[in-house]
Coordinates of N, CA, C and O in Angstrom, one line a residue:
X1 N -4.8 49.8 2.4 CA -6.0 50.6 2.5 C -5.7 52.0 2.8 O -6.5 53.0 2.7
X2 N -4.5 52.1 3.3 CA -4.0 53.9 3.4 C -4.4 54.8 1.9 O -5.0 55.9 1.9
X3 N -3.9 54.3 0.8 CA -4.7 54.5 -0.2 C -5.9 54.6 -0.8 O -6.3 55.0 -1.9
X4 N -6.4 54.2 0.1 CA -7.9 54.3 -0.1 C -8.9 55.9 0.0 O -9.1 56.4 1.1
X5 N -9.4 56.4 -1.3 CA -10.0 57.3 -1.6 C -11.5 57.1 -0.9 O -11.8 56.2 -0.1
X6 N -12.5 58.2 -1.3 CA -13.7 58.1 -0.6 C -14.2 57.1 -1.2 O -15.0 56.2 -0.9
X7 N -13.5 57.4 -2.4 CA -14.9 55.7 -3.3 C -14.7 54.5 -2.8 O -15.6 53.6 -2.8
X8 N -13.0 54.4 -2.2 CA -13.4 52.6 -2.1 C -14.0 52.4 -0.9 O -14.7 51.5 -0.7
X9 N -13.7 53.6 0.2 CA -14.2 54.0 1.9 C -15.8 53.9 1.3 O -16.5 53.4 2.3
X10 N -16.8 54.2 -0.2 CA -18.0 54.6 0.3 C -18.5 52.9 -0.7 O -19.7 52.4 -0.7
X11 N -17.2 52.3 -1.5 CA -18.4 51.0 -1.7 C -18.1 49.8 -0.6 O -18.8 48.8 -0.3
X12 N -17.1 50.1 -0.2 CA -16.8 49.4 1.7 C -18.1 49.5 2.0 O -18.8 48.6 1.6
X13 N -18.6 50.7 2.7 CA -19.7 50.6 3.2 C -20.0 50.4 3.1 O -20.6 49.8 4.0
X14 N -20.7 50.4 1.8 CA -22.5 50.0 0.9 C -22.3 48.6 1.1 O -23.2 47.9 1.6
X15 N -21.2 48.2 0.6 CA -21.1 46.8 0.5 C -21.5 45.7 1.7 O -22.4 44.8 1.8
X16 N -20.4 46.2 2.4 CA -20.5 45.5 3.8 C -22.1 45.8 4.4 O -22.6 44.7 4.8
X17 N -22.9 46.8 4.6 CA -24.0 46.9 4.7 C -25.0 46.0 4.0 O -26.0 45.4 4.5
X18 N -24.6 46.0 2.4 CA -26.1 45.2 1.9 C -25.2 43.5 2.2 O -25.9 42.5 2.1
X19 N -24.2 43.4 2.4 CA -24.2 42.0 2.6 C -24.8 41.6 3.9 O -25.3 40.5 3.8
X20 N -24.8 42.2 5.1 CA -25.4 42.5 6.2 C -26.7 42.2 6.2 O -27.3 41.4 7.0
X21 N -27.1 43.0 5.2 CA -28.9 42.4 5.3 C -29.0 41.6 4.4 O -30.0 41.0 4.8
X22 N -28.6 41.0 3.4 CA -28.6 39.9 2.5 C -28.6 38.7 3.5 O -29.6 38.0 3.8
X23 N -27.5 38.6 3.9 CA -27.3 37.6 4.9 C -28.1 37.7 6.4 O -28.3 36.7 7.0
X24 N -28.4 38.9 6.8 CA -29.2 38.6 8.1 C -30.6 39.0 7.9 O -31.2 39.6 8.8
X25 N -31.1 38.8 6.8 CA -32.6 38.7 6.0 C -32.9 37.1 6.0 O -33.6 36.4 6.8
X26 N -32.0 36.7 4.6 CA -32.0 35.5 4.4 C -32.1 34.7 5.8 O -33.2 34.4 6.3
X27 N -31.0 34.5 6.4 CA -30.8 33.6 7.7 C -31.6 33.9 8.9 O -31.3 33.3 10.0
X28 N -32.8 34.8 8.9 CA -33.4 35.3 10.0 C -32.5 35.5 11.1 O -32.7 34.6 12.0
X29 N -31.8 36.1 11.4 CA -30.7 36.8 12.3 C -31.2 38.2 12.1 O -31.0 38.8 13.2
X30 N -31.8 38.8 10.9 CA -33.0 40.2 10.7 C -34.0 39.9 11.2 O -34.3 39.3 10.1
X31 N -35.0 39.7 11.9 CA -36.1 38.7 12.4 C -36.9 39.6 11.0 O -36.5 40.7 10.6
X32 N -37.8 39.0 10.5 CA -38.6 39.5 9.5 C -39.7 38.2 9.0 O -39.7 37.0 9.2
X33 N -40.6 39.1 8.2 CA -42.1 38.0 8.1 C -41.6 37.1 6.7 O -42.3 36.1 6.4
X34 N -40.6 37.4 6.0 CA -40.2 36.6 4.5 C -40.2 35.3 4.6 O -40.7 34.3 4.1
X35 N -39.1 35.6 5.8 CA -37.9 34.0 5.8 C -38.1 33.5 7.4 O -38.5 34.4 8.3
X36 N -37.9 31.7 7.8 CA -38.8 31.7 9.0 C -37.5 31.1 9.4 O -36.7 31.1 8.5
X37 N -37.3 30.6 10.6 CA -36.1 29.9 11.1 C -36.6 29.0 12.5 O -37.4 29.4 13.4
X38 N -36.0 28.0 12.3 CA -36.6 26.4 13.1 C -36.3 26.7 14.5 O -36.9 26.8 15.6
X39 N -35.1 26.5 13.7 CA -33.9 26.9 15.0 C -33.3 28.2 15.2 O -32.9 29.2 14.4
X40 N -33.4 28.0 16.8 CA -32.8 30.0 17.3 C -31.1 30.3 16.7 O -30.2 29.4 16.6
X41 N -30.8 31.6 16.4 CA -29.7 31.3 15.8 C -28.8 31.2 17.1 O -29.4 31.4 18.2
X42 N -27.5 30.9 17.2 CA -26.5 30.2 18.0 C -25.6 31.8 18.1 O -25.4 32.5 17.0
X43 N -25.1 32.1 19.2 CA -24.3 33.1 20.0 C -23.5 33.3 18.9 O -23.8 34.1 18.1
X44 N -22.6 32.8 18.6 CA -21.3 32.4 17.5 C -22.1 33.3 16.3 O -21.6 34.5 16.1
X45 N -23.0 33.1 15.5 CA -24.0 33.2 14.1 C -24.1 35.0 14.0 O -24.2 35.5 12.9
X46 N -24.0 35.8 15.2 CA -23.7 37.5 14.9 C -22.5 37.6 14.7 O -22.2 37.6 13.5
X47 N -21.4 37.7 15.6 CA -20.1 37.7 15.4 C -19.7 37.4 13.4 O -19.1 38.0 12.5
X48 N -20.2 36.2 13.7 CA -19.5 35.8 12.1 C -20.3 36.6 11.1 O -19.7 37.0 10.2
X49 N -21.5 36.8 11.3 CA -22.7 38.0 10.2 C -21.5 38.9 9.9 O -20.6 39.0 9.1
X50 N -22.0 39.5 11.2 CA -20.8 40.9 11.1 C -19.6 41.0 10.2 O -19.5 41.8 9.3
X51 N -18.7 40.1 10.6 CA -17.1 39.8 9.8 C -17.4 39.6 9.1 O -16.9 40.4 8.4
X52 N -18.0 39.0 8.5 CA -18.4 38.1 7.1 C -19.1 39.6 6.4 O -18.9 39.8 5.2
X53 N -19.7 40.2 6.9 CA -20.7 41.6 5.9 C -18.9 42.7 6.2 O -18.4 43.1 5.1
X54 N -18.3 43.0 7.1 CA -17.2 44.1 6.6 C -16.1 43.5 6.1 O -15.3 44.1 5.4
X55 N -16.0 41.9 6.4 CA -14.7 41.5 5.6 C -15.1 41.6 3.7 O -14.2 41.5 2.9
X56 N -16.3 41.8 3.3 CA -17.0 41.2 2.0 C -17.0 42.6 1.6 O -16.5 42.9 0.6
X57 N -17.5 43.4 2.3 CA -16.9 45.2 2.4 C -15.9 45.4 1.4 O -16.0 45.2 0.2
X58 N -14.9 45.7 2.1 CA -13.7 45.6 2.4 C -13.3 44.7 1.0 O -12.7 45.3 0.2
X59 N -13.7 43.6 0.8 CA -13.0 43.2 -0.2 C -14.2 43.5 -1.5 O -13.7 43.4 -2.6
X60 N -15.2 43.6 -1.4 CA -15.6 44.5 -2.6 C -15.3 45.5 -3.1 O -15.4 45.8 -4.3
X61 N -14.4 46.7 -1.9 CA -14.0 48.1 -2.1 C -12.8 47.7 -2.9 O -12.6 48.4 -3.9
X62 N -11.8 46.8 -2.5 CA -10.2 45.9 -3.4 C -10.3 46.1 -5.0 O -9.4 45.9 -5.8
X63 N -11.4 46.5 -5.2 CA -11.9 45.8 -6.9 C -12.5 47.6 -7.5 O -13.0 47.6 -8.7
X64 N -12.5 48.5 -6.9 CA -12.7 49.6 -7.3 C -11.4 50.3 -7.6 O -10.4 50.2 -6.9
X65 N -11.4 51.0 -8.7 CA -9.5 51.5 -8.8 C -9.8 52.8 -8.0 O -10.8 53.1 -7.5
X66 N -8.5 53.7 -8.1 CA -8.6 54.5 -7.5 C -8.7 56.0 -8.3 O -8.1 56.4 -9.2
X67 N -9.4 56.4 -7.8 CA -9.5 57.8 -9.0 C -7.8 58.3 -9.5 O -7.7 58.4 -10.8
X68 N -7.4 58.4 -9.2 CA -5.7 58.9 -9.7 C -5.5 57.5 -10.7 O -5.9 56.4 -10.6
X69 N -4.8 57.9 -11.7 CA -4.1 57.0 -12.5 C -3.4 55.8 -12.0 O -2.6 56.1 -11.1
X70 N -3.5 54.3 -12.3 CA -2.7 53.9 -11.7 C -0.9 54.0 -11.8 O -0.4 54.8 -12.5
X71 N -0.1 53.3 -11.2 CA 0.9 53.8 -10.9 C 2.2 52.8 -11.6 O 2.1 51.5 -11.6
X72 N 3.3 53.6 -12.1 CA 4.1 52.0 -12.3 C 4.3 51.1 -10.9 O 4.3 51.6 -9.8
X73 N 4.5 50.3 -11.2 CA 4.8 49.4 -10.2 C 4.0 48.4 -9.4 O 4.3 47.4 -8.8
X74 N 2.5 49.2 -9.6 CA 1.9 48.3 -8.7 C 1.1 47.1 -9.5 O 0.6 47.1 -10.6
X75 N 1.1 46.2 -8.5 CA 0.6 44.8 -9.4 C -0.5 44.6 -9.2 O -1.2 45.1 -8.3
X76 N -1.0 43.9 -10.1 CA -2.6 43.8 -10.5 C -3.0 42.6 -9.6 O -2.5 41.6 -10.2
X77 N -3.5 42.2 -8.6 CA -3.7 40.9 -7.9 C -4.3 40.2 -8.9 O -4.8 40.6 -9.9
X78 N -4.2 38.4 -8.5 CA -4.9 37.5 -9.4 C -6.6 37.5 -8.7 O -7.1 37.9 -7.7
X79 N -6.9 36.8 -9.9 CA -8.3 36.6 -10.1 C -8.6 35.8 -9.0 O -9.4 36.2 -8.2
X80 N -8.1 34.5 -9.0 CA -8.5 33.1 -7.8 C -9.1 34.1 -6.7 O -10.3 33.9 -6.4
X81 N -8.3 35.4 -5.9 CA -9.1 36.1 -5.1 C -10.7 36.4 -4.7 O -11.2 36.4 -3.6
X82 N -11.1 36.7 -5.8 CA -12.7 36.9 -6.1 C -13.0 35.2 -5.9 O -14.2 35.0 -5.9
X83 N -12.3 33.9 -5.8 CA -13.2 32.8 -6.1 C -13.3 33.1 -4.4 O -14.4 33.5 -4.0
X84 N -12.3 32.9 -3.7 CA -12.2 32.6 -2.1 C -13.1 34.0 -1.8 O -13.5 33.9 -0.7
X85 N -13.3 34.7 -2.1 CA -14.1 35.8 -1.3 C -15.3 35.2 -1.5 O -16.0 35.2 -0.5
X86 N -16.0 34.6 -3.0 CA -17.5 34.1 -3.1 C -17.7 32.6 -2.7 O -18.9 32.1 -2.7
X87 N -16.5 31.9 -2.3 CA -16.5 30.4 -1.3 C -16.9 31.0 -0.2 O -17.9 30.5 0.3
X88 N -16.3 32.3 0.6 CA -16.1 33.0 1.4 C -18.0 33.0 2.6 O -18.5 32.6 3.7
X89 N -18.1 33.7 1.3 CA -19.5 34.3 1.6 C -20.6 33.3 1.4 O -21.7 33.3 2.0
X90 N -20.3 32.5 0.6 CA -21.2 31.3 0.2 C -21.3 30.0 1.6 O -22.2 29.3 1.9
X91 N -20.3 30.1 2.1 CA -20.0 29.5 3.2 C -20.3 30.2 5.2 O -20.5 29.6 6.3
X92 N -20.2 31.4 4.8 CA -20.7 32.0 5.8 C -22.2 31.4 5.9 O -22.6 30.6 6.7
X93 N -23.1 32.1 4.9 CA -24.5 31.9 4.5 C -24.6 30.3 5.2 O -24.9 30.0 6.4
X94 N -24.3 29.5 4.3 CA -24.2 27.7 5.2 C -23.8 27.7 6.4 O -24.1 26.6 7.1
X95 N -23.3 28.6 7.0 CA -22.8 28.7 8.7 C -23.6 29.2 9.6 O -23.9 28.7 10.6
X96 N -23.9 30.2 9.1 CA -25.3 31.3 10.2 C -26.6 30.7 10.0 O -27.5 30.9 10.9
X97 N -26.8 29.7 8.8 CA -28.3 29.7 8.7 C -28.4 28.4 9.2 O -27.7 27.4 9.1
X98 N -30.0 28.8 9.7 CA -30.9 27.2 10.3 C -30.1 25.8 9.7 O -29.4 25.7 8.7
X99 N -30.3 25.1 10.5 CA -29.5 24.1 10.0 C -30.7 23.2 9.2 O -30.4 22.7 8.2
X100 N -31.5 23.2 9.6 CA -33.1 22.3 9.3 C -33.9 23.1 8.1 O -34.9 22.7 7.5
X101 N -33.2 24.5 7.8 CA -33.6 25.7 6.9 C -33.0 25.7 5.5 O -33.4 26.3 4.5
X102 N -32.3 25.0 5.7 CA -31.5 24.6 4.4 C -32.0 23.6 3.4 O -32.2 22.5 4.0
X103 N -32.2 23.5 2.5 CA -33.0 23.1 1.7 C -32.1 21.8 1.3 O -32.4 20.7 1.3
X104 N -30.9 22.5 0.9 CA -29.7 21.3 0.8 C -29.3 20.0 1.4 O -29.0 18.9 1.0
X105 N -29.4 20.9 2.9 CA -28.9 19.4 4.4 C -30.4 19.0 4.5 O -30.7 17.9 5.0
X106 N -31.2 19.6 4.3 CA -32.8 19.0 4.5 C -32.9 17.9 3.6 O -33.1 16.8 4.1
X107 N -32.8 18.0 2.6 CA -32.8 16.6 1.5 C -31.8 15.5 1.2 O -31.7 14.4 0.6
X108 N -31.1 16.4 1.8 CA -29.7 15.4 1.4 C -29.4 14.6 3.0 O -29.0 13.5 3.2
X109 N -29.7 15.4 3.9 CA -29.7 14.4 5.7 C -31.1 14.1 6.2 O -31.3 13.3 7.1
X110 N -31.9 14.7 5.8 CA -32.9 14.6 6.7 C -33.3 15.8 8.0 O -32.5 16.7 8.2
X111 N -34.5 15.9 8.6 CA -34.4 16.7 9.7 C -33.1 16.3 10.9 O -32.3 17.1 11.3
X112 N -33.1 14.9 11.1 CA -32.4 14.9 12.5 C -31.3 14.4 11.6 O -30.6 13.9 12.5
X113 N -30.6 14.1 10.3 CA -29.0 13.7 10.2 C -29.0 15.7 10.0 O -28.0 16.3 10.5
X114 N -30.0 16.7 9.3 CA -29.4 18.2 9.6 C -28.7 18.2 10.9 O -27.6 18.5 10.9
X115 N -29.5 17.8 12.3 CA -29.7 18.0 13.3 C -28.3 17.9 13.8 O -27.6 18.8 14.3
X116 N -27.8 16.4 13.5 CA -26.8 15.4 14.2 C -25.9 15.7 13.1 O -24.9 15.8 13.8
X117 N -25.6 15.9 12.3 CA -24.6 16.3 11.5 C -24.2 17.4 10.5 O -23.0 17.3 10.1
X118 N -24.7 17.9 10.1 CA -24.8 19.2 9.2 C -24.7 20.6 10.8 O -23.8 21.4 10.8
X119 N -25.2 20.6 11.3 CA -25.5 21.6 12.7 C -23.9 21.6 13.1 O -23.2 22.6 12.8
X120 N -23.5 20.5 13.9 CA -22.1 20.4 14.3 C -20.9 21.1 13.6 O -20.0 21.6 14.2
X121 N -21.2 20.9 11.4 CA -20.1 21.5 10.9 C -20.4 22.7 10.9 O -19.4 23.3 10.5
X122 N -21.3 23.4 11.2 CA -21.3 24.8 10.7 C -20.5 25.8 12.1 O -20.3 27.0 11.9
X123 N -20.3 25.5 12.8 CA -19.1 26.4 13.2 C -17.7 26.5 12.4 O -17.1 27.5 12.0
X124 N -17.5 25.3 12.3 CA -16.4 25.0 10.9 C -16.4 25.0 9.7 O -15.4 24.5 9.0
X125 N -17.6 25.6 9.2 CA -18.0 26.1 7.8 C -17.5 27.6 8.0 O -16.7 28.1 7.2
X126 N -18.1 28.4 9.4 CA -17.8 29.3 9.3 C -16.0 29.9 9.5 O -15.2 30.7 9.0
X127 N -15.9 29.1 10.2 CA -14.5 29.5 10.7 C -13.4 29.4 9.2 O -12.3 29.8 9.2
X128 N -14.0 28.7 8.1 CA -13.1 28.1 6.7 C -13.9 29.2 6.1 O -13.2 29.7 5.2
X129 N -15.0 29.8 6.3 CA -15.4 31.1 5.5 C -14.9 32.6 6.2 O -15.4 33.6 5.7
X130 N -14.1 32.6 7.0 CA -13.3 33.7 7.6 C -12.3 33.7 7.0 O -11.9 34.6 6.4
X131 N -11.6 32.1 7.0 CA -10.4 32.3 6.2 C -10.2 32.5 5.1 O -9.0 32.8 4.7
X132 N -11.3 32.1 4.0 CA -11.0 32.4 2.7 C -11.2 33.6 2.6 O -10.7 34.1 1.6
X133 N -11.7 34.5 3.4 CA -12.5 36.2 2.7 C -11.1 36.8 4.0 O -11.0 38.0 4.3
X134 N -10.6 36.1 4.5 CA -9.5 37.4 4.9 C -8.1 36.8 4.0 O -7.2 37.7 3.9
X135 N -8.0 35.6 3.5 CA -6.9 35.5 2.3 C -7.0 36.2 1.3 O -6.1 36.8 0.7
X136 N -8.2 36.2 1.0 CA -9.1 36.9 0.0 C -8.5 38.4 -0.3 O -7.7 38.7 -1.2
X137 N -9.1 39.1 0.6 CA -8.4 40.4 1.3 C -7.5 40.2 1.1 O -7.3 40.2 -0.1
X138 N -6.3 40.1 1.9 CA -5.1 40.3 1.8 C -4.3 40.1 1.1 O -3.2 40.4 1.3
X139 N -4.8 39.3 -0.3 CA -4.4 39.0 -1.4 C -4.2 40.1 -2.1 O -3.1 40.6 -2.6
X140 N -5.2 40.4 -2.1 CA -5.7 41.8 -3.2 C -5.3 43.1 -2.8 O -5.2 44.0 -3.5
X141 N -4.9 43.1 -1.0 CA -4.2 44.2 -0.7 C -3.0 44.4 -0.8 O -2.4 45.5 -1.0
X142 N -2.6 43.4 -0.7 CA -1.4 42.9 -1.4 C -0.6 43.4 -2.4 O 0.6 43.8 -2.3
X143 N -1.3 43.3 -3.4 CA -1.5 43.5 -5.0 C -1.6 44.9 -5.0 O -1.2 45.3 -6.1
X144 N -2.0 46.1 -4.1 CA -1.9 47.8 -4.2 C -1.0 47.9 -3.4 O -1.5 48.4 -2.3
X145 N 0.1 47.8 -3.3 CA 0.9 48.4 -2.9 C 1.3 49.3 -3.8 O 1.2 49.1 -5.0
X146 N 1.7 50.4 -3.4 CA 2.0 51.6 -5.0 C 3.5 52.1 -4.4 O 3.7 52.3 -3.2
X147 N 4.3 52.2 -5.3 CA 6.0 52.8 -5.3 C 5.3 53.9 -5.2 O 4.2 54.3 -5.4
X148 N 6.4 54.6 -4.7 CA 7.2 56.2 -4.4 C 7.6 56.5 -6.1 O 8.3 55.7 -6.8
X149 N 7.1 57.5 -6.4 CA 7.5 58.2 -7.7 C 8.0 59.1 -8.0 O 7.3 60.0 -8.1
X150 N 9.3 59.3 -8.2 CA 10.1 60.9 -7.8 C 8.9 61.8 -8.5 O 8.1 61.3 -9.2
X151 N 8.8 63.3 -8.3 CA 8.3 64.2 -8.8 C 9.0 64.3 -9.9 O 10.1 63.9 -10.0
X152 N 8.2 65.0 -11.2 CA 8.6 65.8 -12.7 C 10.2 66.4 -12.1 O 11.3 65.8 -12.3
X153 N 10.1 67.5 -11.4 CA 11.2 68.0 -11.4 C 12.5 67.1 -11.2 O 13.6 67.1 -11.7
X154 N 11.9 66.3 -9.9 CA 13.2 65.4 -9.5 C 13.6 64.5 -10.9 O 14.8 64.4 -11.0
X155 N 13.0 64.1 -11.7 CA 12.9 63.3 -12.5 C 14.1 63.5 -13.7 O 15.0 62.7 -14.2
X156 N 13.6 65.0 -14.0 CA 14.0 65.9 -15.2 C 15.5 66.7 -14.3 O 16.3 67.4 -15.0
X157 N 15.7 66.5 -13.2 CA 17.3 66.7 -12.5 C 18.8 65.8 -13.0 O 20.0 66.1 -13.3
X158 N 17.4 63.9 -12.5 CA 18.2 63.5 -12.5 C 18.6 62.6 -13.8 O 19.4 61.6 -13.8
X159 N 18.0 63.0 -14.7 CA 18.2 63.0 -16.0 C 19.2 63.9 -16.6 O 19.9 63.2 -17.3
X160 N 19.5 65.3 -16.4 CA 20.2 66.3 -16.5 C 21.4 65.7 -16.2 O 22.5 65.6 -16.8
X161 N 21.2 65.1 -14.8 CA 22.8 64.9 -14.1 C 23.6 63.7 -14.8 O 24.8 63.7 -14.9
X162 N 23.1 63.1 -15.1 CA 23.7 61.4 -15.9 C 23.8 61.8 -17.1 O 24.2 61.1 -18.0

């Protein structure tokens, strides 16, 4: 990220911000008149918003190049990255939100199997959605590392000399 220009610093932010309210809209963690919530959210459910909105940042900004040409040497990260960042975030969302709010564990458990079992995994939904969106990351930062390039002149020296 030391390489990082204003653009990837300015879709970082955008990013991490609208995922911020995407997700703390949706999940009423934004209290708002849209979206309603059964259940109060759980201490744990900010923390992970948060990380989950700058780690999604952050790895939205991975995917912007950098205004300078790119460079020999540096490798292109793989694709699978973008899957774990959108398991990532898709699993956050299933972590933070109502457990009874879910349309999914609502039909597929019931109110009280949500209650009694769906509720219990979502700390462990989230904690597996930290880890894909910081593999995620670090995949892809991975992947920018950029070599040292002698300068023209150095270049055109040590060409002369050989």
């Amino acid at each position: 990220m030391r390489w990082w220009g204003s653009r990837q610093w300015a879709v970082a932010v955008a990013s991490a911000l609208a995922m911020a309210l995407l997700l703390g809209f949706a999940t009423v963690l934004i209290p708002n008149d849209v979206f309603s919530r059964d259940i109060p959210p759980m201490p744990w459910n900010y923390p992970v918003w948060l990380a989950t909105s700058v780690l999604t940042g952050m790895l939205a900004a991975s995917y912007i190049r950098p205004a300078a040409p790119a460079t020999p040497g540096t490798a292109e990260p793989t694709d699978r990255t973008s899957r774990w960042g959108m398991a990532g975030g898709l699993l956050a969302w299933f972590a933070i939100g109502c457990p009874v709010c879910n349309k999914i564990a609502l039909l597929a458990l019931g109110y009280s199997g949500a209650m009694t079992y769906f509720a219990p995994l979502q700390p462990w939904l989230a904690a597996l959605a930290m880890v894909l969106t910081v593999l995620a990351l670090v995949f892809r930062l991975s992947g920018q590392q950029q070599c040292a390039i002698p300068g023209r002149q150095a270049a055109e020296r040590e060409r002369m000399d050989s």
